[in-house]
PDB file of C-alpha atoms and ligand atoms in Angstrom:
ATOM      1  CA  MET A  86     -81.092 153.873   6.175  1.00 97.00           C
ATOM      2  CA  ARG A  87     -77.443 152.946   6.730  1.00 98.00           C
ATOM      3  CA  ILE A  88     -75.351 153.258   9.878  1.00 98.00           C
ATOM      4  CA  ILE A  89     -71.687 154.204   9.674  1.00 97.00           C
ATOM      5  CA  HIS A  90     -69.026 154.249  12.387  1.00 97.00           C
ATOM      6  CA  PHE A  91     -66.315 156.826  11.847  1.00 96.00           C
ATOM      7  CA  VAL A  92     -63.627 158.944  13.459  1.00 94.00           C
ATOM      8  CA  ASN A  93     -64.562 162.535  14.234  1.00 88.00           C
ATOM      9  CA  GLU A  94     -62.040 164.827  15.925  1.00 86.00           C
ATOM     10  CA  GLY A  95     -60.177 161.819  17.300  1.00 89.00           C
ATOM     11  CA  ARG A  96     -63.297 160.113  18.686  1.00 91.00           C
ATOM     12  CA  SER A  97     -65.366 157.311  17.240  1.00 92.00           C
ATOM     13  CA  GLN A  98     -68.953 158.162  16.448  1.00 94.00           C
ATOM     14  CA  LEU A  99     -72.035 156.693  14.759  1.00 96.00           C
ATOM     15  CA  ALA A 100     -74.137 158.371  12.109  1.00 96.00           C
ATOM     16  CA  ALA A 101     -77.251 157.455  10.182  1.00 97.00           C
ATOM     17  CA  VAL A 102     -77.143 158.029   6.426  1.00 96.00           C
ATOM     18  CA  ASN A 103     -80.414 158.292   4.544  1.00 95.00           C
ATOM     19  CA  ASP A 104     -80.989 157.389   0.890  1.00 92.00           C
ATOM     20  CA  GLU A 105     -80.298 160.996  -0.133  1.00 92.00           C
ATOM     21  CA  GLY A 106     -76.822 160.701   1.417  1.00 92.00           C
ATOM     22  CA  GLN A 107     -77.598 163.072   4.317  1.00 93.00           C
ATOM     23  CA  MET A 108     -75.787 162.123   7.536  1.00 95.00           C
ATOM     24  CA  PHE A 109     -77.166 162.573  11.060  1.00 95.00           C
ATOM     25  CA  ALA A 110     -75.064 162.146  14.188  1.00 94.00           C
ATOM     26  CA  LEU A 111     -76.309 159.474  16.610  1.00 96.00           C
ATOM     27  CA  PRO A 112     -75.848 159.625  20.397  1.00 94.00           C
ATOM     28  CA  GLN A 113     -74.800 155.955  20.650  1.00 94.00           C
ATOM     29  CA  ASN A 114     -71.045 155.357  20.366  1.00 91.00           C
ATOM     30  CA  ASN A 115     -71.253 152.078  18.513  1.00 95.00           C
ATOM     31  CA  PHE A 116     -73.702 149.741  16.836  1.00 97.00           C
ATOM     32  CA  LEU A 117     -73.706 147.261  19.743  1.00 96.00           C
ATOM     33  CA  SER A 118     -74.984 150.000  22.095  1.00 96.00           C
ATOM     34  CA  LEU A 119     -77.583 150.962  19.511  1.00 96.00           C
ATOM     35  CA  ILE A 120     -79.059 147.477  19.249  1.00 95.00           C
ATOM     36  CA  GLN A 121     -78.850 146.934  23.015  1.00 95.00           C
ATOM     37  CA  GLU A 122     -80.771 150.172  23.620  1.00 96.00           C
ATOM     38  CA  ALA A 123     -83.364 149.221  20.994  1.00 95.00           C
ATOM     39  CA  ASP A 124     -83.792 145.801  22.672  1.00 93.00           C
ATOM     40  CA  GLU A 125     -84.171 147.407  26.131  1.00 94.00           C
ATOM     41  CA  LYS A 126     -86.768 149.866  24.827  1.00 95.00           C
ATOM     42  CA  GLN A 127     -88.441 147.058  22.871  1.00 94.00           C
ATOM     43  CA  ILE A 128     -88.368 149.059  19.672  1.00 95.00           C
ATOM     44  CA  SER A 129     -86.597 148.368  16.397  1.00 95.00           C
ATOM     45  CA  PRO A 130     -83.169 149.868  15.669  1.00 96.00           C
ATOM     46  CA  LEU A 131     -84.834 151.929  12.910  1.00 97.00           C
ATOM     47  CA  GLU A 132     -87.348 153.429  15.352  1.00 96.00           C
ATOM     48  CA  LEU A 133     -84.527 154.237  17.748  1.00 97.00           C
ATOM     49  CA  VAL A 134     -82.527 155.914  14.961  1.00 97.00           C
ATOM     50  CA  LEU A 135     -85.541 157.932  13.815  1.00 96.00           C
ATOM     51  CA  ASN A 136     -86.283 159.024  17.419  1.00 95.00           C
ATOM     52  CA  SER A 137     -82.630 159.955  17.996  1.00 93.00           C
ATOM     53  CA  THR A 138     -82.272 162.017  14.818  1.00 92.00           C
ATOM     54  CA  GLU A 139     -85.656 163.764  14.818  1.00 90.00           C
ATOM     55  CA  GLY A 140     -85.214 167.526  14.426  1.00 87.00           C
ATOM     56  CA  ARG A 141     -81.413 167.231  14.158  1.00 89.00           C
ATOM     57  CA  GLU A 142     -79.461 169.056  11.486  1.00 92.00           C
ATOM     58  CA  ALA A 143     -77.609 167.004   8.909  1.00 92.00           C
ATOM     59  CA  LEU A 144     -73.839 166.772   9.349  1.00 91.00           C
ATOM     60  CA  SER A 145     -71.734 168.511   6.728  1.00 88.00           C
ATOM     61  CA  GLY A 146     -69.583 166.382   4.408  1.00 83.00           C
ATOM     62  CA  GLN A 147     -70.077 163.108   2.602  1.00 85.00           C
ATOM     63  CA  VAL A 148     -69.633 159.487   3.614  1.00 86.00           C
ATOM     64  CA  GLU A 149     -66.808 159.068   1.059  1.00 85.00           C
ATOM     65  CA  GLN A 150     -64.757 161.706   2.918  1.00 87.00           C
ATOM     66  CA  MET A 151     -65.105 160.119   6.355  1.00 90.00           C
ATOM     67  CA  GLN A 152     -62.516 157.929   8.037  1.00 94.00           C
ATOM     68  CA  LEU A 153     -64.711 154.856   8.391  1.00 97.00           C
ATOM     69  CA  LEU A 154     -64.257 152.201  11.072  1.00 97.00           C
ATOM     70  CA  VAL A 155     -65.558 148.644  11.152  1.00 98.00           C
ATOM     71  CA  PRO A 156     -69.342 149.236  11.442  1.00 98.00           C
ATOM     72  CA  ILE A 157     -69.743 146.684  14.223  1.00 97.00           C
ATOM     73  CA  GLU A 158     -67.229 145.101  16.588  1.00 96.00           C
ATOM     74  CA  ALA A 159     -68.906 141.750  16.223  1.00 97.00           C
ATOM     75  CA  PRO A 160     -68.029 139.508  19.184  1.00 97.00           C
ATOM     76  CA  GLU A 161     -68.292 136.539  16.841  1.00 98.00           C
ATOM     77  CA  VAL A 162     -68.464 136.199  13.077  1.00 98.00           C
ATOM     78  CA  TRP A 163     -69.868 132.915  11.792  1.00 98.00           C
ATOM     79  CA  ALA A 164     -70.144 131.895   8.161  1.00 98.00           C
ATOM     80  CA  ALA A 165     -72.323 129.622   6.103  1.00 98.00           C
ATOM     81  CA  GLY A 166     -70.727 127.697   3.256  1.00 97.00           C
ATOM     82  CA  VAL A 167     -71.706 126.019   0.002  1.00 97.00           C
ATOM     83  CA  THR A 168     -74.924 128.005  -0.124  1.00 98.00           C
ATOM     84  CA  TYR A 169     -74.504 128.901  -3.805  1.00 96.00           C
ATOM     85  CA  GLU A 170     -73.938 126.538  -6.742  1.00 92.00           C
ATOM     86  CA  ARG A 171     -70.806 128.504  -7.657  1.00 92.00           C
ATOM     87  CA  SER A 172     -69.262 127.785  -4.264  1.00 91.00           C
ATOM     88  CA  ARG A 173     -70.129 124.076  -4.440  1.00 92.00           C
ATOM     89  CA  ASP A 174     -68.489 123.792  -7.870  1.00 90.00           C
ATOM     90  CA  ALA A 175     -65.360 125.655  -6.721  1.00 91.00           C
ATOM     91  CA  ARG A 176     -64.972 123.391  -3.623  1.00 90.00           C
ATOM     92  CA  ASN A 177     -65.419 120.303  -5.783  1.00 91.00           C
ATOM     93  CA  TYR A 178     -62.638 121.552  -8.044  1.00 91.00           C
ATOM     94  CA  GLU A 179     -60.280 122.141  -5.087  1.00 90.00           C
ATOM     95  CA  ALA A 180     -61.062 118.827  -3.428  1.00 90.00           C
ATOM     96  CA  THR A 181     -60.749 116.645  -6.548  1.00 87.00           C
ATOM     97  CA  GLU A 182     -57.931 118.485  -8.323  1.00 78.00           C
ATOM     98  CA  GLY A 183     -60.381 119.246 -11.102  1.00 76.00           C
ATOM     99  CA  ARG A 184     -61.558 115.639 -11.728  1.00 78.00           C
ATOM    100  CA  LEU A 185     -65.154 116.419 -10.740  1.00 71.00           C
ATOM    101  CA  ASP A 186     -66.248 112.817 -11.332  1.00 73.00           C
ATOM    102  CA  ALA A 187     -67.458 111.591  -7.937  1.00 77.00           C
ATOM    103  CA  LEU A 188     -70.068 112.855  -5.500  1.00 84.00           C
ATOM    104  CA  THR A 189     -68.297 114.844  -2.757  1.00 88.00           C
ATOM    105  CA  PHE A 190     -69.352 115.984   0.698  1.00 91.00           C
ATOM    106  CA  TYR A 191     -69.769 119.450  -0.880  1.00 93.00           C
ATOM    107  CA  ASP A 192     -72.488 118.011  -3.152  1.00 92.00           C
ATOM    108  CA  LYS A 193     -74.013 116.377  -0.083  1.00 93.00           C
ATOM    109  CA  VAL A 194     -74.019 119.496   2.085  1.00 95.00           C
ATOM    110  CA  TYR A 195     -75.461 121.603  -0.736  1.00 96.00           C
ATOM    111  CA  ASP A 196     -78.552 119.378  -0.738  1.00 95.00           C
ATOM    112  CA  ALA A 197     -78.664 118.430   2.944  1.00 97.00           C
ATOM    113  CA  VAL A 198     -81.193 119.823   5.424  1.00 98.00           C
ATOM    114  CA  ARG A 199     -78.375 120.938   7.748  1.00 98.00           C
ATOM    115  CA  PRO A 200     -76.277 123.750   6.228  1.00 98.00           C
ATOM    116  CA  GLU A 201     -72.537 124.163   6.653  1.00 98.00           C
ATOM    117  CA  ILE A 202     -71.948 126.800   9.351  1.00 98.00           C
ATOM    118  CA  PHE A 203     -68.493 127.451  10.740  1.00 98.00           C
ATOM    119  CA  PHE A 204     -66.803 129.850  13.127  1.00 98.00           C
ATOM    120  CA  LYS A 205     -65.036 132.551  11.121  1.00 98.00           C
ATOM    121  CA  SER A 206     -63.727 135.407  13.223  1.00 98.00           C
ATOM    122  CA  THR A 207     -63.642 137.518  16.345  1.00 98.00           C
ATOM    123  CA  ALA A 208     -63.591 141.308  16.648  1.00 97.00           C
ATOM    124  CA  ALA A 209     -59.805 141.297  17.073  1.00 97.00           C
ATOM    125  CA  ARG A 210     -59.257 139.380  13.803  1.00 97.00           C
ATOM    126  CA  THR A 211     -61.701 141.491  11.776  1.00 98.00           C
ATOM    127  CA  VAL A 212     -60.744 144.636   9.864  1.00 98.00           C
ATOM    128  CA  GLY A 213     -62.947 147.442   8.602  1.00 98.00           C
ATOM    129  CA  PRO A 214     -63.241 149.599   5.471  1.00 98.00           C
ATOM    130  CA  GLY A 215     -59.872 150.629   4.048  1.00 97.00           C
ATOM    131  CA  GLY A 216     -58.137 148.144   6.382  1.00 97.00           C
ATOM    132  CA  GLU A 217     -55.480 145.597   5.520  1.00 98.00           C
ATOM    133  CA  VAL A 218     -56.399 141.960   5.100  1.00 98.00           C
ATOM    134  CA  GLN A 219     -53.456 139.623   5.519  1.00 98.00           C
ATOM    135  CA  LEU A 220     -52.265 136.596   3.585  1.00 98.00           C
ATOM    136  CA  ARG A 221     -51.240 133.330   5.230  1.00 98.00           C
ATOM    137  CA  SER A 222     -47.593 132.365   4.927  1.00 97.00           C
ATOM    138  CA  ASP A 223     -48.314 128.671   4.244  1.00 97.00           C
ATOM    139  CA  SER A 224     -50.776 128.937   1.368  1.00 98.00           C
ATOM    140  CA  VAL A 225     -50.232 129.578  -2.343  1.00 97.00           C
ATOM    141  CA  TRP A 226     -53.899 129.799  -3.365  1.00 97.00           C
ATOM    142  CA  GLN A 227     -55.789 132.555  -1.533  1.00 98.00           C
ATOM    143  CA  VAL A 228     -58.949 134.386  -2.536  1.00 98.00           C
ATOM    144  CA  PRO A 229     -61.430 136.855  -1.097  1.00 98.00           C
ATOM    145  CA  GLU A 230     -64.994 135.580  -0.627  1.00 98.00           C
ATOM    146  CA  PRO A 231     -67.514 138.400  -1.068  1.00 98.00           C
ATOM    147  CA  GLU A 232     -70.554 137.682   1.091  1.00 98.00           C
ATOM    148  CA  LEU A 233     -73.692 139.321   2.394  1.00 98.00           C
ATOM    149  CA  GLY A 234     -73.486 139.517   6.212  1.00 98.00           C
ATOM    150  CA  LEU A 235     -76.500 139.306   8.525  1.00 98.00           C
ATOM    151  CA  VAL A 236     -76.164 141.402  11.689  1.00 98.00           C
ATOM    152  CA  LEU A 237     -78.086 139.620  14.452  1.00 98.00           C
ATOM    153  CA  ASN A 238     -79.318 140.607  17.867  1.00 95.00           C
ATOM    154  CA  ALA A 239     -79.095 138.213  20.819  1.00 94.00           C
ATOM    155  CA  LYS A 240     -82.474 136.721  19.899  1.00 94.00           C
ATOM    156  CA  GLY A 241     -81.275 135.903  16.389  1.00 96.00           C
ATOM    157  CA  ARG A 242     -83.339 138.597  14.685  1.00 96.00           C
ATOM    158  CA  ILE A 243     -81.720 140.175  11.615  1.00 97.00           C
ATOM    159  CA  VAL A 244     -81.287 143.847  12.510  1.00 97.00           C
ATOM    160  CA  GLY A 245     -79.112 144.800   9.559  1.00 98.00           C
ATOM    161  CA  TYR A 246     -77.093 143.753   6.542  1.00 98.00           C
ATOM    162  CA  THR A 247     -73.435 144.385   5.888  1.00 98.00           C
ATOM    163  CA  ILE A 248     -70.710 143.236   3.503  1.00 98.00           C
ATOM    164  CA  GLY A 249     -68.173 140.610   4.529  1.00 98.00           C
ATOM    165  CA  ASN A 250     -64.985 139.208   3.053  1.00 98.00           C
ATOM    166  CA  ASP A 251     -64.367 135.595   4.126  1.00 98.00           C
ATOM    167  CA  MET A 252     -60.666 135.387   3.118  1.00 98.00           C
ATOM    168  CA  SER A 253     -59.943 131.761   2.248  1.00 98.00           C
ATOM    169  CA  CYS A 254     -57.079 129.412   1.364  1.00 98.00           C
ATOM    170  CA  ARG A 255     -58.310 127.114  -1.384  1.00 97.00           C
ATOM    171  CA  ASP A 256     -55.263 124.815  -1.253  1.00 97.00           C
ATOM    172  CA  ILE A 257     -55.456 124.177   2.500  1.00 97.00           C
ATOM    173  CA  GLU A 258     -59.175 123.461   2.442  1.00 96.00           C
ATOM    174  CA  GLY A 259     -58.892 121.400  -0.760  1.00 94.00           C
ATOM    175  CA  GLU A 260     -56.170 119.203   0.733  1.00 95.00           C
ATOM    176  CA  ASN A 261     -58.390 118.068   3.584  1.00 94.00           C
ATOM    177  CA  PRO A 262     -61.737 119.463   4.809  1.00 94.00           C
ATOM    178  CA  LEU A 263     -60.567 118.919   8.385  1.00 96.00           C
ATOM    179  CA  TYR A 264     -58.182 121.813   7.757  1.00 98.00           C
ATOM    180  CA  LEU A 265     -61.130 124.217   7.330  1.00 98.00           C
ATOM    181  CA  PRO A 266     -60.405 126.299  10.461  1.00 98.00           C
ATOM    182  CA  GLN A 267     -56.842 126.918   9.209  1.00 98.00           C
ATOM    183  CA  ALA A 268     -58.111 127.739   5.718  1.00 98.00           C
ATOM    184  CA  LYS A 269     -60.474 130.316   7.188  1.00 98.00           C
ATOM    185  CA  VAL A 270     -59.248 131.768  10.486  1.00 98.00           C
ATOM    186  CA  TRP A 271     -56.044 133.715  11.012  1.00 98.00           C
ATOM    187  CA  LYS A 272     -54.974 137.276  11.748  1.00 97.00           C
ATOM    188  CA  ARG A 273     -56.969 139.820   9.671  1.00 98.00           C
ATOM    189  CA  SER A 274     -58.680 137.130   7.606  1.00 98.00           C
ATOM    190  CA  CYS A 275     -62.084 138.793   7.756  1.00 98.00           C
ATOM    191  CA  SER A 276     -63.368 142.237   6.887  1.00 98.00           C
ATOM    192  CA  LEU A 277     -66.733 143.921   7.392  1.00 98.00           C
ATOM    193  CA  GLY A 278     -68.205 147.214   6.223  1.00 97.00           C
ATOM    194  CA  PRO A 279     -68.471 149.888   5.021  1.00 98.00           C
ATOM    195  CA  ALA A 280     -71.918 150.315   6.654  1.00 98.00           C
ATOM    196  CA  ILE A 281     -74.858 148.433   8.140  1.00 98.00           C
ATOM    197  CA  ARG A 282     -78.108 148.805   6.300  1.00 98.00           C
ATOM    198  CA  LEU A 283     -80.984 148.542   8.769  1.00 98.00           C
ATOM    199  CA  ALA A 284     -83.040 145.460   7.948  1.00 97.00           C
ATOM    200  CA  GLU A 285     -86.384 147.242   7.798  1.00 96.00           C
ATOM    201  CA  THR A 286     -85.071 149.487   5.036  1.00 97.00           C
ATOM    202  CA  VAL A 287     -84.200 146.630   2.677  1.00 97.00           C
ATOM    203  CA  ASP A 288     -87.053 145.873   0.261  1.00 96.00           C
ATOM    204  CA  ASP A 289     -85.902 142.439  -0.822  1.00 98.00           C
ATOM    205  CA  PRO A 290     -82.717 140.931   0.642  1.00 98.00           C
ATOM    206  CA  TYR A 291     -83.008 138.100  -1.901  1.00 98.00           C
ATOM    207  CA  ASN A 292     -82.448 140.530  -4.739  1.00 98.00           C
ATOM    208  CA  LEU A 293     -79.176 142.259  -3.952  1.00 98.00           C
ATOM    209  CA  GLN A 294     -76.475 142.567  -6.576  1.00 98.00           C
ATOM    210  CA  ILE A 295     -72.971 141.638  -5.402  1.00 98.00           C
ATOM    211  CA  THR A 296     -69.961 142.800  -7.427  1.00 98.00           C
ATOM    212  CA  SER A 297     -66.366 142.051  -6.623  1.00 98.00           C
ATOM    213  CA  ARG A 298     -63.271 143.547  -8.232  1.00 98.00           C
ATOM    214  CA  ILE A 299     -59.607 142.913  -7.553  1.00 98.00           C
ATOM    215  CA  TYR A 300     -57.020 145.441  -8.731  1.00 98.00           C
ATOM    216  CA  ARG A 301     -53.313 144.684  -9.190  1.00 98.00           C
ATOM    217  CA  ASN A 302     -50.793 147.440  -9.962  1.00 97.00           C
ATOM    218  CA  GLY A 303     -53.697 149.836 -10.505  1.00 94.00           C
ATOM    219  CA  GLU A 304     -55.394 147.626 -13.109  1.00 98.00           C
ATOM    220  CA  GLN A 305     -58.465 145.486 -12.711  1.00 98.00           C
ATOM    221  CA  ALA A 306     -57.345 141.850 -12.595  1.00 98.00           C
ATOM    222  CA  VAL A 307     -60.650 140.115 -11.774  1.00 97.00           C
ATOM    223  CA  GLU A 308     -64.320 141.058 -11.700  1.00 98.00           C
ATOM    224  CA  GLY A 309     -67.374 138.984 -10.813  1.00 98.00           C
ATOM    225  CA  THR A 310     -71.043 139.604 -10.152  1.00 98.00           C
ATOM    226  CA  ALA A 311     -73.879 137.593  -8.672  1.00 97.00           C
ATOM    227  CA  ASN A 312     -77.210 138.107  -6.956  1.00 98.00           C
ATOM    228  CA  THR A 313     -78.471 136.977  -3.546  1.00 98.00           C
ATOM    229  CA  GLY A 314     -81.459 135.539  -5.465  1.00 98.00           C
ATOM    230  CA  GLN A 315     -79.106 132.630  -6.330  1.00 97.00           C
ATOM    231  CA  LEU A 316     -78.806 131.655  -2.641  1.00 98.00           C
ATOM    232  CA  LYS A 317     -79.938 128.043  -2.029  1.00 97.00           C
ATOM    233  CA  ARG A 318     -81.021 128.690   1.579  1.00 98.00           C
ATOM    234  CA  LYS A 319     -83.220 131.194   3.405  1.00 98.00           C
ATOM    235  CA  PHE A 320     -81.653 133.520   5.986  1.00 98.00           C
ATOM    236  CA  ASP A 321     -84.041 132.261   8.697  1.00 97.00           C
ATOM    237  CA  GLU A 322     -82.944 128.715   7.980  1.00 98.00           C
ATOM    238  CA  LEU A 323     -79.274 129.697   8.486  1.00 98.00           C
ATOM    239  CA  THR A 324     -79.931 131.665  11.679  1.00 98.00           C
ATOM    240  CA  GLU A 325     -82.110 128.869  13.077  1.00 98.00           C
ATOM    241  CA  PHE A 326     -79.212 126.394  12.729  1.00 98.00           C
ATOM    242  CA  LEU A 327     -76.732 128.902  14.163  1.00 98.00           C
ATOM    243  CA  MET A 328     -78.937 129.382  17.219  1.00 98.00           C
ATOM    244  CA  ARG A 329     -79.648 125.698  17.899  1.00 98.00           C
ATOM    245  CA  ASP A 330     -78.378 124.878  21.405  1.00 97.00           C
ATOM    246  CA  ASN A 331     -76.130 127.910  21.102  1.00 97.00           C
ATOM    247  CA  GLU A 332     -75.888 131.228  22.888  1.00 96.00           C
ATOM    248  CA  LEU A 333     -75.950 134.124  20.477  1.00 96.00           C
ATOM    249  CA  PHE A 334     -74.226 137.346  21.468  1.00 96.00           C
ATOM    250  CA  GLU A 335     -75.683 140.714  20.556  1.00 95.00           C
ATOM    251  CA  GLY A 336     -74.181 141.865  17.255  1.00 97.00           C
ATOM    252  CA  THR A 337     -73.091 138.463  15.982  1.00 98.00           C
ATOM    253  CA  VAL A 338     -72.520 138.532  12.226  1.00 98.00           C
ATOM    254  CA  LEU A 339     -73.429 135.567  10.035  1.00 98.00           C
ATOM    255  CA  LEU A 340     -71.870 135.593   6.560  1.00 98.00           C
ATOM    256  CA  THR A 341     -74.150 133.865   4.081  1.00 98.00           C
ATOM    257  CA  GLY A 342     -71.662 132.229   1.714  1.00 98.00           C
ATOM    258  CA  THR A 343     -69.874 133.206  -1.436  1.00 97.00           C
ATOM    259  CA  CYS A 344     -71.297 133.336  -4.921  1.00 96.00           C
ATOM    260  CA  ILE A 345     -68.223 134.813  -6.624  1.00 97.00           C
ATOM    261  CA  VAL A 346     -65.000 132.837  -7.012  1.00 96.00           C
ATOM    262  CA  PRO A 347     -62.062 134.137  -9.111  1.00 97.00           C
ATOM    263  CA  PRO A 348     -60.724 131.930 -11.935  1.00 96.00           C
ATOM    264  CA  ASN A 349     -58.885 128.857 -10.598  1.00 95.00           C
ATOM    265  CA  GLU A 350     -55.438 130.152 -11.628  1.00 96.00           C
ATOM    266  CA  PHE A 351     -55.867 133.354  -9.562  1.00 98.00           C
ATOM    267  CA  THR A 352     -54.324 133.906  -6.141  1.00 98.00           C
ATOM    268  CA  LEU A 353     -54.140 137.137  -4.139  1.00 98.00           C
ATOM    269  CA  ALA A 354     -50.818 138.958  -3.817  1.00 98.00           C
ATOM    270  CA  PRO A 355     -49.550 141.705  -1.481  1.00 98.00           C
ATOM    271  CA  GLY A 356     -50.554 145.119  -2.844  1.00 98.00           C
ATOM    272  CA  ASP A 357     -53.865 143.924  -4.342  1.00 98.00           C
ATOM    273  CA  ARG A 358     -56.929 146.064  -3.710  1.00 98.00           C
ATOM    274  CA  ILE A 359     -60.230 144.221  -3.137  1.00 98.00           C
ATOM    275  CA  GLU A 360     -63.575 145.925  -3.699  1.00 98.00           C
ATOM    276  CA  ILE A 361     -66.903 144.310  -2.802  1.00 98.00           C
ATOM    277  CA  GLU A 362     -70.080 146.204  -3.604  1.00 98.00           C
ATOM    278  CA  ILE A 363     -73.627 145.256  -2.584  1.00 98.00           C
ATOM    279  CA  THR A 364     -76.703 147.210  -3.616  1.00 95.00           C
ATOM    280  CA  GLY A 365     -77.840 149.615  -0.937  1.00 96.00           C
ATOM    281  CA  ILE A 366     -74.957 148.888   1.450  1.00 98.00           C
ATOM    282  CA  GLY A 367     -71.942 150.388  -0.329  1.00 97.00           C
ATOM    283  CA  THR A 368     -68.473 149.241  -1.344  1.00 97.00           C
ATOM    284  CA  LEU A 369     -66.062 147.548   1.043  1.00 98.00           C
ATOM    285  CA  VAL A 370     -62.458 148.283   0.045  1.00 98.00           C
ATOM    286  CA  ASN A 371     -59.466 146.459   1.547  1.00 98.00           C
ATOM    287  CA  HIS A 372     -55.764 146.232   0.778  1.00 98.00           C
ATOM    288  CA  VAL A 373     -53.848 142.972   0.824  1.00 98.00           C
ATOM    289  CA  VAL A 374     -50.634 142.642   2.798  1.00 98.00           C
ATOM    290  CA  GLY A 375     -48.252 139.711   2.919  1.00 97.00           C
ATOM    291  CA  ALA A 376     -47.836 137.447   5.913  1.00 91.00           C
ATOM    292  CA  VAL A 377     -46.418 139.231   8.941  1.00 80.00           C
ATOM    293  CA  SER A 378     -44.891 136.971  11.564  1.00 66.00           C
TER     294      SER A 378
HETATM  295  O1  DO4 B1421     -66.713 124.565   2.691  1.00 64.05           O
HETATM  296  C1  DO4 B1421     -66.083 125.501   2.844  1.00 64.05           C
HETATM  297  C2  DO4 B1421     -66.356 126.912   2.933  1.00 64.05           C
HETATM  298  C3  DO4 B1421     -67.389 127.430   2.029  1.00 64.05           C
HETATM  299  C4  DO4 B1421     -67.541 128.907   2.076  1.00 64.05           C
HETATM  300  O2  DO4 B1421     -66.899 129.616   2.822  1.00 64.05           O
HETATM  301  C5  DO4 B1421     -68.510 129.544   1.177  1.00 64.05           C
HETATM  302  O3  DO4 B1421     -69.227 128.860   0.443  1.00 64.05           O
HETATM  303  O4  DO4 B1421     -68.593 130.771   1.204  1.00 64.05           O
HETATM  304 MG1   MG B1422     -67.235 131.793   2.479  1.00 64.05          MG
END
């Protein structure tokens, strides 16, 4: 069961979409209200959705025709890093200008007990499906990072899964790891969507296929695939560290790290179209725009 947030006759609305593609209107206006209500009633979001849609007629139309909005206005988006071998190797390349001869802090964090977790975005900096992600004006090496996103309630329980794009500047981060916040956080540097798959309806979150494609001038420029089975960490391990001595807000999203990195010579350009697909969640599509001052 997936939850979408869309515009209907000028108003935003939620709907549940079952595996047959049938859509059912939900009374809650947004996903935050849905998880809050489920918490108050001490039932799972899935139970609440099933109770709310029981006996209702399916909506006409198909998800592909809807004007989708960001599925959750996450108060905070956090991200884990260097959780896949591919990411560790890419960071080592950036940080050593390709020398790859000495042990780096990326090697260390990959094997350490404590994972890398950083602050990525706020609701105001995050765009939704079909939205425009923006490039930084002071970077010449920018890439999307396709990631599985965990949607958490205030107690740190995973209530759903979504797709995230952790837009990143490889040159800024590679120059000095202390520049990480600038390599990761700026206007429209994060996107989420197109839907939230309710956690209880995912058979095995460690076996989800992730595919990323970047189109330039209508032609595919880059494609990559990976599987969440390649993740070095467990989701509970990541959420446990995020919650340590921290207050978690309802609807926080935790991105779980990238496993797909474009070839080293590739950098995003205005006009590019980014597609990120994850099994059972859908395809997140975003358009790249140049820096806007
Ligand atoms: O160490 C920097 C960031 C890593 C990251 O964002 C990732 O692995 O996805
Ligand atoms: Mg990342």
